[in-house]
Each structure stands twice: as structure tokens, then as C-alpha cells.
mmCIF file of C-alpha atoms in Angstrom:
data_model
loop_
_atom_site.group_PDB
_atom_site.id
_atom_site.type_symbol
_atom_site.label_atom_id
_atom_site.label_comp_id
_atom_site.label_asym_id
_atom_site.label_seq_id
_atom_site.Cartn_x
_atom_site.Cartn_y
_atom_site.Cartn_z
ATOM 1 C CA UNK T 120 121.300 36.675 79.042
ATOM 2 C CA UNK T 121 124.248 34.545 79.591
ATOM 3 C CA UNK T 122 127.657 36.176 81.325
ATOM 4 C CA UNK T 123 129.196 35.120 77.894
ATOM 5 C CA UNK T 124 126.683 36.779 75.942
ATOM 6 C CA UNK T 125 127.371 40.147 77.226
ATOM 7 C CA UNK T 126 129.941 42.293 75.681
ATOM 8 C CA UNK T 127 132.870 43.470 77.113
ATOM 9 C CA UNK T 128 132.825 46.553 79.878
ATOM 10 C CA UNK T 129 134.453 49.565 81.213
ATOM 11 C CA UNK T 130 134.320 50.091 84.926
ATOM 12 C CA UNK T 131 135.048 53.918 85.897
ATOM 13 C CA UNK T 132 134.770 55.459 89.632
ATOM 14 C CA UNK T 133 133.906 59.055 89.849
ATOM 15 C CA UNK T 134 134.207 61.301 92.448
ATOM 16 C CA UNK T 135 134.213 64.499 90.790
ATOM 17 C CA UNK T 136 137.571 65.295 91.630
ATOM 18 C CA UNK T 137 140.068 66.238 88.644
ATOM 19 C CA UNK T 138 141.518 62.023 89.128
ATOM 20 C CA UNK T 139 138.353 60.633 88.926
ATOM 21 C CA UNK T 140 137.331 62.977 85.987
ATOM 22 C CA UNK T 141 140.665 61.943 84.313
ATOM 23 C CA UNK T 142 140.021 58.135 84.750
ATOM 24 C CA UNK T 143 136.734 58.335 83.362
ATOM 25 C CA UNK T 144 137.826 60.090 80.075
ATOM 26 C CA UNK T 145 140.432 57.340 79.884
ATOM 27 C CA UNK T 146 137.711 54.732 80.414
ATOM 28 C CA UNK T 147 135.701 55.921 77.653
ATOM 29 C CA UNK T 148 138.570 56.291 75.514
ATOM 30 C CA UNK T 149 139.333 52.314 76.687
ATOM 31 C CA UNK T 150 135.497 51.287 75.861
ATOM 32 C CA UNK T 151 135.190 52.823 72.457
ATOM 33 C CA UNK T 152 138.484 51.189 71.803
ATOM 34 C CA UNK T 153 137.626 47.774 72.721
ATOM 35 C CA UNK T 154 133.870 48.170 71.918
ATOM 36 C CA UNK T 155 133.022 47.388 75.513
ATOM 37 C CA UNK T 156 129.762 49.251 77.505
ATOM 38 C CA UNK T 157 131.256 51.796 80.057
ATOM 39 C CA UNK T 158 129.543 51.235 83.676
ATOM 40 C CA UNK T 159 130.345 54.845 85.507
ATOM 41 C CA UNK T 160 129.914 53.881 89.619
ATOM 42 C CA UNK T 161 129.355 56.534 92.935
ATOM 43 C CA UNK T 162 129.749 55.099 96.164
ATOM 44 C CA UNK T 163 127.801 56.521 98.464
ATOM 45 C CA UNK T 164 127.914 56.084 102.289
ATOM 46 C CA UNK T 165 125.862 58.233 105.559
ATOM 47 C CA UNK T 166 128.511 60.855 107.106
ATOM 48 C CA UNK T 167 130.078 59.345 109.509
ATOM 49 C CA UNK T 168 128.594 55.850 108.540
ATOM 50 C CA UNK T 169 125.813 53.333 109.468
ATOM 51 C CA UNK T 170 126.211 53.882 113.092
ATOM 52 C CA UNK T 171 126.763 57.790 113.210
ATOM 53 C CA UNK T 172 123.848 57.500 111.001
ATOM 54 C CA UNK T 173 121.405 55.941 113.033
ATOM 55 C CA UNK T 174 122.911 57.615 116.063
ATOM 56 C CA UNK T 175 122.239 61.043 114.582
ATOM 57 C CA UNK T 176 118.918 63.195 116.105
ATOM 58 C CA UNK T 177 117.939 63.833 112.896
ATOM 59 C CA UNK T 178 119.160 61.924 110.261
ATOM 60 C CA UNK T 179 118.747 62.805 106.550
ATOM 61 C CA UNK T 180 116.999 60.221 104.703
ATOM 62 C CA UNK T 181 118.685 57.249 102.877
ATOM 63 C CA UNK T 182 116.572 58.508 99.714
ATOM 64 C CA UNK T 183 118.104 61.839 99.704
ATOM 65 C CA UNK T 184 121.897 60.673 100.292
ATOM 66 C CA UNK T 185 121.657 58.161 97.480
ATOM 67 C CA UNK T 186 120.041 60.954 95.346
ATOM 68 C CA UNK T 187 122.235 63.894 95.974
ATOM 69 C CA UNK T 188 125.472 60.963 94.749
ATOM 70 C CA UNK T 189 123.125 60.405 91.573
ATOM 71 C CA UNK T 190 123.061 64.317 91.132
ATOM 72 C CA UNK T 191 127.232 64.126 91.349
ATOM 73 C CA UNK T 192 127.271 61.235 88.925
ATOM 74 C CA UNK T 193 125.547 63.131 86.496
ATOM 75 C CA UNK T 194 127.330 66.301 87.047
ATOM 76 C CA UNK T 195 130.838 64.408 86.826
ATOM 77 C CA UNK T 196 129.920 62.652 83.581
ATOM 78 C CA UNK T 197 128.338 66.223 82.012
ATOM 79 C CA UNK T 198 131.876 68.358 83.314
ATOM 80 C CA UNK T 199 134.103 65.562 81.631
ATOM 81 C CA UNK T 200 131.843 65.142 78.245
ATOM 82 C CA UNK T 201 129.565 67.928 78.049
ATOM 83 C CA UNK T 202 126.311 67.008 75.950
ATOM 84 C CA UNK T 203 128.088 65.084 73.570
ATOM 85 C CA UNK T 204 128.302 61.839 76.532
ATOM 86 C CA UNK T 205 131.043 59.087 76.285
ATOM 87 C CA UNK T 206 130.371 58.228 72.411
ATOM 88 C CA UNK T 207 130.121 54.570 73.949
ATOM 89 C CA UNK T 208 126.692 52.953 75.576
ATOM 90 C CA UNK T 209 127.000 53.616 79.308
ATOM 91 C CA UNK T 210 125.521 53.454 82.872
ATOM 92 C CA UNK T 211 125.419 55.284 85.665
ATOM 93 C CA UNK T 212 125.212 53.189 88.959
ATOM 94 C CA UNK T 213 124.999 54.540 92.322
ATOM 95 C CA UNK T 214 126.302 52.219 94.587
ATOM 96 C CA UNK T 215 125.787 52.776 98.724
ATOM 97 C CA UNK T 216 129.107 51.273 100.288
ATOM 98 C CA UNK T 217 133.019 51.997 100.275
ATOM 99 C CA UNK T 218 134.484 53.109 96.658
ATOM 100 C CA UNK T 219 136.835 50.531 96.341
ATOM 101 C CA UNK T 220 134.043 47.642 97.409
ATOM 102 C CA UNK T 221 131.633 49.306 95.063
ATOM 103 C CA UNK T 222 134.070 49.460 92.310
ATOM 104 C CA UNK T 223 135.399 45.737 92.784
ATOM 105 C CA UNK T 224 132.000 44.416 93.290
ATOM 106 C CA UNK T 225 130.733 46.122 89.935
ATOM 107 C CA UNK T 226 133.772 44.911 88.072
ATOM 108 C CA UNK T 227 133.252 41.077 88.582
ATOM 109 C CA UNK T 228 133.799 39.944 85.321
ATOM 110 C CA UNK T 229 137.809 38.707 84.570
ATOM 111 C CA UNK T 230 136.639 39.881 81.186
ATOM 112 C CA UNK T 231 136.265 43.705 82.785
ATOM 113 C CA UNK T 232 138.466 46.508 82.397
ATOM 114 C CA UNK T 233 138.449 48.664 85.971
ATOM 115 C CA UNK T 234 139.711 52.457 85.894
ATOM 116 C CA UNK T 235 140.832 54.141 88.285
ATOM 117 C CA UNK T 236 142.344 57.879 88.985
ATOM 118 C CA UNK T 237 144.972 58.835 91.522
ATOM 119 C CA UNK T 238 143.112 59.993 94.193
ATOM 120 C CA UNK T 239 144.101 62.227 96.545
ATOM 121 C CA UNK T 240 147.094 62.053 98.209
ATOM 122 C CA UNK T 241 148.741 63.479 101.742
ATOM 123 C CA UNK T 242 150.108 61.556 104.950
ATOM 124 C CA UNK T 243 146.818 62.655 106.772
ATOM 125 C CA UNK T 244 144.494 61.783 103.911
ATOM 126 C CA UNK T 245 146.250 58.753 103.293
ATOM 127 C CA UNK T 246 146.064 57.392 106.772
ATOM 128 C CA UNK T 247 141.816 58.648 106.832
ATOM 129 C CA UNK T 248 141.236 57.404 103.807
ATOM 130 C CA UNK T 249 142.691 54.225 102.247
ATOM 131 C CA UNK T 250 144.391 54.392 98.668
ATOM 132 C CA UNK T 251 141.136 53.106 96.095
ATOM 133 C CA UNK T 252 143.339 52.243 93.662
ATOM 134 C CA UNK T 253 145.330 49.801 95.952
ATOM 135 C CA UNK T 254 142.026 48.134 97.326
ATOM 136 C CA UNK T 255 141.180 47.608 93.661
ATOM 137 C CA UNK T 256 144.581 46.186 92.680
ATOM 138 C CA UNK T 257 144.562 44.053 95.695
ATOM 139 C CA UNK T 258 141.107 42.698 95.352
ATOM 140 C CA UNK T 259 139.389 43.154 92.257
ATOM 141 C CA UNK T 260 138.898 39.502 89.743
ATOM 142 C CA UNK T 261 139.784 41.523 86.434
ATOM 143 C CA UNK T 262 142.936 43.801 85.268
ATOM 144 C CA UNK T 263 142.732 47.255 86.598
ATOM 145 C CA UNK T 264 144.116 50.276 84.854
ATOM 146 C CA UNK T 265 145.536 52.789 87.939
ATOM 147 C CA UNK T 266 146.184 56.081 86.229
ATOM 148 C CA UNK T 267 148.842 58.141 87.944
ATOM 149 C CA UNK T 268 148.449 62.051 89.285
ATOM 150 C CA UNK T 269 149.037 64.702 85.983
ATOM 151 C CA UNK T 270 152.197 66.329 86.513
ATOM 152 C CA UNK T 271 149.669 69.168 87.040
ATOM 153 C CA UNK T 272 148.321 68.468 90.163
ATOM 154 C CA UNK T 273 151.566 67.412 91.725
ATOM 155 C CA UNK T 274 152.201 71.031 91.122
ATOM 156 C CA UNK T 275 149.409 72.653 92.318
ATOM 157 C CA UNK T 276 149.609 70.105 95.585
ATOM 158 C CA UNK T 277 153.427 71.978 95.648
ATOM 159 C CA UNK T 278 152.133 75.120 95.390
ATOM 160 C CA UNK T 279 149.408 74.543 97.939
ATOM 161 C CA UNK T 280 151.624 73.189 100.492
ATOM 162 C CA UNK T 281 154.008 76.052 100.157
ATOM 163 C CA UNK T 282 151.207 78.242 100.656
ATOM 164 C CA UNK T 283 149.901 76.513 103.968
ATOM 165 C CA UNK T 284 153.539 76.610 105.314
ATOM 166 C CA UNK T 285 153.892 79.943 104.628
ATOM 167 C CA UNK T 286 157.029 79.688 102.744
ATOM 168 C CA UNK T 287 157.808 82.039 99.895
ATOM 169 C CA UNK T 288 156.805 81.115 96.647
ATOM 170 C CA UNK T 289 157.850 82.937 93.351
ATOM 171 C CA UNK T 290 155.945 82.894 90.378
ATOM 172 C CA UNK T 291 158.537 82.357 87.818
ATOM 173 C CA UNK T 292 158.977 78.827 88.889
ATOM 174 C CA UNK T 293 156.082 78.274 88.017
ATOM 175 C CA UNK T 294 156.549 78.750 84.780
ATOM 176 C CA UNK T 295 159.925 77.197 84.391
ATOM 177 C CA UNK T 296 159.782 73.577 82.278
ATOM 178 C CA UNK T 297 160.805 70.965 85.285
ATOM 179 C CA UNK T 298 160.701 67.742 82.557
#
């Protein structure tokens, strides 16, 4: 079949964080809307990488790594739609490199839609792990739909932090409305 012949797709990352959960309810929303198929990707790498990998006395097998990211791709697409799926035809892939690679490498159409969540952010996390969303928007062939964090979760990071730090924290802010 012919790249033209193909309908149009959805490209969602999932990590099983509350983001990634996020962006692939919006990418589901995006595919029924534009009638496209919805491709749901895991990257997968060894701990550590190929080297630490190989390196390792006793390595787990490649098998069971790329198997235990198929067991979190299912479990992230049954905690965001239950046993009623997308609503949309769909595919799971599991992908063995870097998210962002995986993600841009499955999205290779210019006719593809690529969603992504916000990720987690912190200075540390930020410098260990590189923004996905930014390697997408700075590499990927087709438009990419970045959502931002949920008000939400900028809270709870707030709450969190305060909570590492040891500063005080009262529990009516929390329930003030900041909008």
C-alpha cells in the first residue's frame, strides 16, 4: 500500500506518567476527530544503556526488557481508557531507543499528527533527561501538538517541593482558587 493510500495518523508517547496519560487522551480525541489511526509508542532502552548493558555480570535479557515496556503500554492505554479503548483503530508499538527518536522516527509522515505531554520537569531532571517535547519540535517532519503541565501538577510539584524543603505548608491554600 502506497504512503498516499494510508489514512491519516495519531502519534502518542506513553510513559505512564499523568503527561503522557494526558497526551494520549488528547491524541485519541485528535484521531477520532480527524478520522486518522492512533499509533501509541514505548521507548524502551537497557538501564544504564547498550554499554552498561553488555558490561553488566548478569544482564537481563533483551526479550524481557522489551516485554516488561509492552506490559506498560498496555497498562497505560487500559488506566487512560479502561475496556472501552480509544474508540479509534490503534497500535501499540514498542520501540527500543530514546523517546524522542522513537517518537520522531514513528511519526515520519508530514501528513502525521505527533502528541506529546509535558514531561517531567526539575533543574536536575531537566539536565538528566532532555525535554521530549523539544527533541520532537526540533526534529520531527510533521506538526507536533506539545501539551502543557495541568495546573494540577504544577501544584502538587509545589506542594512536593515544600515538603522536601521542609517549609511549612498550610492546607487552606490549597484550597484557595489561584486563577
Amino acid at each position: 500500500m502506497s504512503e498516499e493510500e494510508r489514512g491519516p495518523r495519531v502519534v502518542a508517547g506513553v510513559s505512564g506518567s499523568p503527561g503522557s496519560l494526558a497526551a494520549l487522551r488528547r491524541a485519541a480525541a485528535e484521531a477520532r476527530r480527524g478520522g486518522a489511526e492512533l499509533l501509541v509508542v514505548i521507548a524502551w532502552e537497557p538501564p544504564g544503556g547498550d554499554f552498561a548493558h553488555r558490561s553488566a555480570l548478569s544482564p537481563l535479557p533483551m526479550a524481557t526488557l522489551r516485554l516488561d515496556a509492552g506490559r506498560r503500554l498496555l497498562a497505560a492505554l487500559d488506566t487512560a481508557f479502561g475496556d472501552t479503548g480509544p474508540g479509534v483503530p490503534h497500535q501499540g508499538l514498542v520501540v527500543r531507543g530514546t523517546p524522542g527518536r522513537a517518537l520522531v522516527e514513528t511519526a515520519d509522515r508530514a501528513d502525521d499528527l505527533l502528541v506529546v505531554g509535558p514531561g517531567c520537569r526539575g533543574t536536575l531532571r531537566r539536565w538528566l533527561f532532555p525535554s521530549v517535547a523539544r527533541y520532537c519540535l526540533a526534529h520531527a517532519v510533521c506538526p507536533v501538538l506539545a501539551l502543557p503541565p495541568s495546573p494540577l501538577s504544577r501544584e502538587l510539584a509545589s506542594v512536593h517541593r515544600r515538603i522536601r524543603l521542609g517549609l511549612p505548608l498550610d492546607a487552606r491554600e490549597l484550597t484557595e482558587d489561584r486563577s
